[in-house]
Coordinates of C-alpha atoms in Angstrom, one line a residue:
Chain A
N1 CA 20.5 14.7 7.6
A2 CA 19.7 12.5 10.6
G3 CA 17.0 9.9 10.2
V4 CA 14.6 8.6 12.8
M5 CA 16.4 8.2 16.1
Q6 CA 15.3 5.7 18.8
N7 CA 16.7 5.0 22.2
P8 CA 17.7 2.9 23.9
R9 CA 18.4 0.3 21.2
H10 CA 18.1 -2.5 23.7
L11 CA 16.3 -2.5 27.0
V12 CA 16.0 -5.2 29.6
R13 CA 13.3 -5.0 32.2
R14 CA 12.1 -7.4 34.9
R15 CA 8.4 -8.1 35.2
G16 CA 6.5 -5.4 36.8
Q17 CA 8.9 -2.6 35.9
E18 CA 8.4 0.3 33.5
A19 CA 9.8 0.6 30.1
R20 CA 10.2 4.0 28.3
L21 CA 11.0 4.0 24.7
R22 CA 12.0 7.3 22.9
C23 CA 11.7 8.3 19.3
S24 CA 12.9 11.5 17.6
P25 CA 11.4 11.9 14.1
M26 CA 13.2 13.0 11.1
K27 CA 13.6 16.7 10.8
G28 CA 10.5 18.4 9.4
H29 CA 8.3 15.4 10.2
S30 CA 5.4 16.0 12.5
H31 CA 3.7 12.5 12.2
V32 CA 5.0 9.7 14.3
Y33 CA 3.9 6.0 14.3
W34 CA 4.8 3.2 16.7
Y35 CA 4.8 -0.4 15.7
R36 CA 5.6 -3.7 17.5
Q37 CA 7.3 -6.6 15.9
L38 CA 7.2 -10.1 17.3
P39 CA 10.0 -12.6 16.2
E40 CA 9.2 -14.0 12.7
E41 CA 6.3 -11.7 12.3
G42 CA 5.4 -8.5 10.4
L43 CA 4.9 -5.1 12.1
K44 CA 1.7 -4.4 13.9
F45 CA 0.5 -0.9 14.2
M46 CA 0.1 0.5 17.7
V47 CA -0.4 4.3 17.7
Y48 CA -0.3 7.3 15.4
L49 CA 0.6 10.7 16.9
Q50 CA 1.1 14.3 15.7
K51 CA 2.5 17.0 18.0
E52 CA 0.6 17.0 21.3
N53 CA -2.2 14.9 19.8
I54 CA -3.0 11.2 19.6
I55 CA -4.6 10.6 16.3
D56 CA -5.2 6.8 16.4
E57 CA -4.4 4.4 19.2
S58 CA -6.5 1.6 18.1
G59 CA -3.6 -0.8 18.0
M60 CA -2.4 -0.2 21.4
P61 CA -3.5 -2.4 24.4
K62 CA -5.9 -0.4 26.6
E63 CA -4.0 -1.2 29.8
R64 CA -0.4 -0.5 30.7
F65 CA 0.6 1.1 27.4
S66 CA 0.6 4.9 26.6
A67 CA 2.2 7.2 24.1
E68 CA 2.8 10.9 23.8
F69 CA 4.4 13.2 21.4
P70 CA 4.9 16.6 23.3
K71 CA 5.5 19.9 21.9
E72 CA 9.1 19.7 22.6
G73 CA 11.2 16.6 22.8
P74 CA 10.8 13.1 21.5
S75 CA 7.8 10.8 21.3
I76 CA 7.6 8.4 24.2
L77 CA 6.1 5.0 24.3
R78 CA 5.6 4.0 28.0
I79 CA 4.8 0.4 29.1
Q80 CA 3.9 0.0 32.8
Q81 CA 4.3 -3.2 34.7
V82 CA 5.9 -5.1 31.9
V83 CA 5.1 -8.7 31.3
R84 CA 7.1 -11.3 29.3
G85 CA 4.7 -11.0 26.4
D86 CA 5.8 -7.4 26.0
S87 CA 9.2 -8.7 24.7
A88 CA 9.4 -7.6 21.1
A89 CA 11.1 -5.0 18.9
Y90 CA 9.4 -1.6 18.9
F91 CA 9.9 0.5 15.9
C92 CA 9.1 4.1 15.5
A93 CA 8.4 5.7 12.1
S94 CA 7.9 9.3 11.0
S95 CA 6.4 10.9 7.9
Q96 CA 6.0 14.4 6.6
D97 CA 2.3 14.1 6.1
P98 CA -0.4 11.6 6.5
W99 CA -0.2 8.7 4.0
G100 CA 3.3 9.8 3.2
T101 CA 6.3 7.4 3.1
Q102 CA 7.1 6.3 6.6
Y103 CA 10.8 6.2 7.6
F104 CA 11.7 3.9 10.3
G105 CA 14.1 4.1 13.2
P106 CA 16.5 1.3 14.3
G107 CA 14.1 0.0 16.8
T108 CA 14.2 -0.8 20.5
R109 CA 14.5 -4.4 21.4
L110 CA 12.7 -4.9 24.8
L111 CA 13.4 -8.1 26.7
V112 CA 11.3 -8.8 29.8
L113 CA 12.9 -11.2 32.2
Chain B
E1 CA -9.9 -4.5 8.8
L2 CA -7.3 -4.4 6.0
K3 CA -5.5 -7.7 5.6
V4 CA -2.2 -8.1 3.8
E5 CA -1.0 -11.5 2.6
Q6 CA 2.4 -12.3 1.4
N7 CA 3.6 -15.4 -0.3
P8 CA 5.7 -17.3 -0.1
L9 CA 6.8 -16.6 3.5
F10 CA 10.2 -18.2 2.9
L11 CA 12.0 -18.2 -0.4
S12 CA 15.4 -20.0 -1.1
M13 CA 16.9 -18.5 -4.2
Q14 CA 19.7 -19.8 -6.4
E15 CA 22.1 -17.1 -7.5
G16 CA 21.5 -16.0 -11.1
K17 CA 17.8 -17.1 -11.1
N18 CA 14.6 -15.0 -11.2
Y19 CA 11.8 -15.0 -8.5
T20 CA 8.7 -13.2 -7.6
I21 CA 7.0 -12.3 -4.2
Y22 CA 3.4 -11.7 -4.1
C23 CA 1.4 -9.4 -1.9
N24 CA -2.4 -9.5 -1.8
Y25 CA -4.6 -7.1 0.1
S26 CA -8.2 -7.1 1.1
T27 CA -9.7 -3.7 0.7
T28 CA -9.3 -0.9 -1.7
S29 CA -6.0 1.0 -1.5
D30 CA -3.9 2.9 -4.0
R31 CA -0.8 3.2 -1.9
L32 CA 1.5 0.3 -1.4
Y33 CA 5.1 0.1 0.0
W34 CA 7.8 -2.5 -0.2
Y35 CA 10.4 -2.5 2.6
R36 CA 13.5 -4.5 3.2
Q37 CA 14.7 -5.6 6.6
D38 CA 18.1 -7.2 7.4
P39 CA 18.4 -9.3 10.5
G40 CA 18.3 -7.2 13.7
K41 CA 18.0 -4.0 11.6
S42 CA 15.3 -1.5 10.8
L43 CA 13.2 -1.3 7.7
E44 CA 14.4 0.4 4.6
S45 CA 12.0 1.8 2.1
L46 CA 12.4 0.2 -1.4
F47 CA 9.4 1.3 -3.4
V48 CA 6.2 3.5 -3.2
L49 CA 3.5 2.4 -5.6
L50 CA 0.7 5.0 -5.9
S51 CA -1.5 4.1 -8.8
N52 CA -2.9 1.1 -10.8
G53 CA -0.3 -0.2 -13.2
A54 CA 2.6 1.6 -11.4
V55 CA 5.9 -0.1 -12.0
K56 CA 9.2 0.9 -10.2
Q57 CA 12.6 -0.6 -10.7
E58 CA 15.8 -0.3 -8.8
G59 CA 18.7 -2.6 -9.7
R60 CA 17.6 -6.2 -9.7
L61 CA 14.3 -5.5 -8.0
M62 CA 11.1 -4.4 -9.8
A63 CA 7.8 -3.8 -8.1
S64 CA 4.3 -3.4 -9.7
L65 CA 0.8 -2.8 -8.5
D66 CA -2.6 -3.9 -9.9
T67 CA -5.2 -2.1 -7.7
K68 CA -8.1 -3.9 -9.4
A69 CA -6.7 -7.3 -8.4
R70 CA -5.4 -5.9 -5.1
L71 CA -2.1 -7.4 -5.9
S72 CA 1.5 -6.3 -6.0
T73 CA 4.5 -8.2 -7.1
L74 CA 8.2 -7.8 -6.3
H75 CA 10.3 -9.4 -9.0
I76 CA 13.9 -10.3 -8.3
T77 CA 16.1 -10.7 -11.4
A78 CA 19.3 -12.8 -11.3
A79 CA 19.5 -13.0 -7.6
V80 CA 22.7 -12.3 -5.8
H81 CA 23.7 -13.0 -2.2
D82 CA 23.3 -9.4 -1.0
L83 CA 19.6 -9.6 -1.7
S84 CA 19.2 -12.0 1.3
A85 CA 16.8 -10.2 3.7
T86 CA 13.1 -10.2 4.7
Y87 CA 10.8 -8.2 2.3
F88 CA 7.6 -6.7 3.5
C89 CA 4.8 -5.1 1.7
A90 CA 2.6 -2.6 3.5
V91 CA -0.7 -1.0 2.5
Y92 CA -2.4 2.2 3.7
S93 CA -6.1 1.9 4.6
N94 CA -8.2 5.0 4.8
D95 CA -7.5 5.6 8.5
Y96 CA -3.8 6.4 8.2
K97 CA -2.7 3.0 9.3
L98 CA 0.0 1.1 7.5
S99 CA -0.8 -2.7 7.5
F100 CA 2.1 -5.0 6.9
G101 CA 2.3 -8.4 5.4
A102 CA 4.1 -11.1 7.4
G103 CA 7.2 -10.8 5.3
T104 CA 9.1 -13.0 3.0
T105 CA 12.5 -14.1 4.2
V106 CA 14.7 -14.6 1.2
T107 CA 17.9 -16.6 1.3
V108 CA 20.2 -16.5 -1.7
R109 CA 22.5 -19.5 -2.1
A110 CA 25.4 -20.1 -4.5

């Protein structure tokens, strides 16, 4: 019974490059959430997706960030032209239904040099 | 915007003693979660509290919810070393977002 899977676990990028973070939800879960965690802080909501739909992206910066959850395959969080301030841990969570318990993946730790 | 405040942010516990972490939130919600995070790891769900007066217990941890006061507490009984971690409370608002507190970093010393 695999949990939420994220890859890569660690990602190093130079300023201006693109970062692609992947998330496979738990089996049977169709609701995916992305969060960002800065050191010594709590998690900040970024985006909530269902299959092929973005439900709420109010926590995601308008520029350079995008997310998708295609019909087939994992959810992708894409950060274009990364800057040092993008360095953080990015967590994906999934739930079986809205307002259900969210189960978290191991996170992707992004470091921008 | 829903605000969630935890206190204390840092808690140094002595083994064997009891402690409480508080979680206040700013708008009506009847669904509150407690998570645990070990350094460099993901979040582990500890408790889901779904109604006023709800109380859940697991081992040395007990969580309660008072929706009228918009307050949840996480009580630790007879602290032991393996409880050292960061504990987050999180609250659902009406728009499907889960808002997190800043976390309480717990260190248990002998």
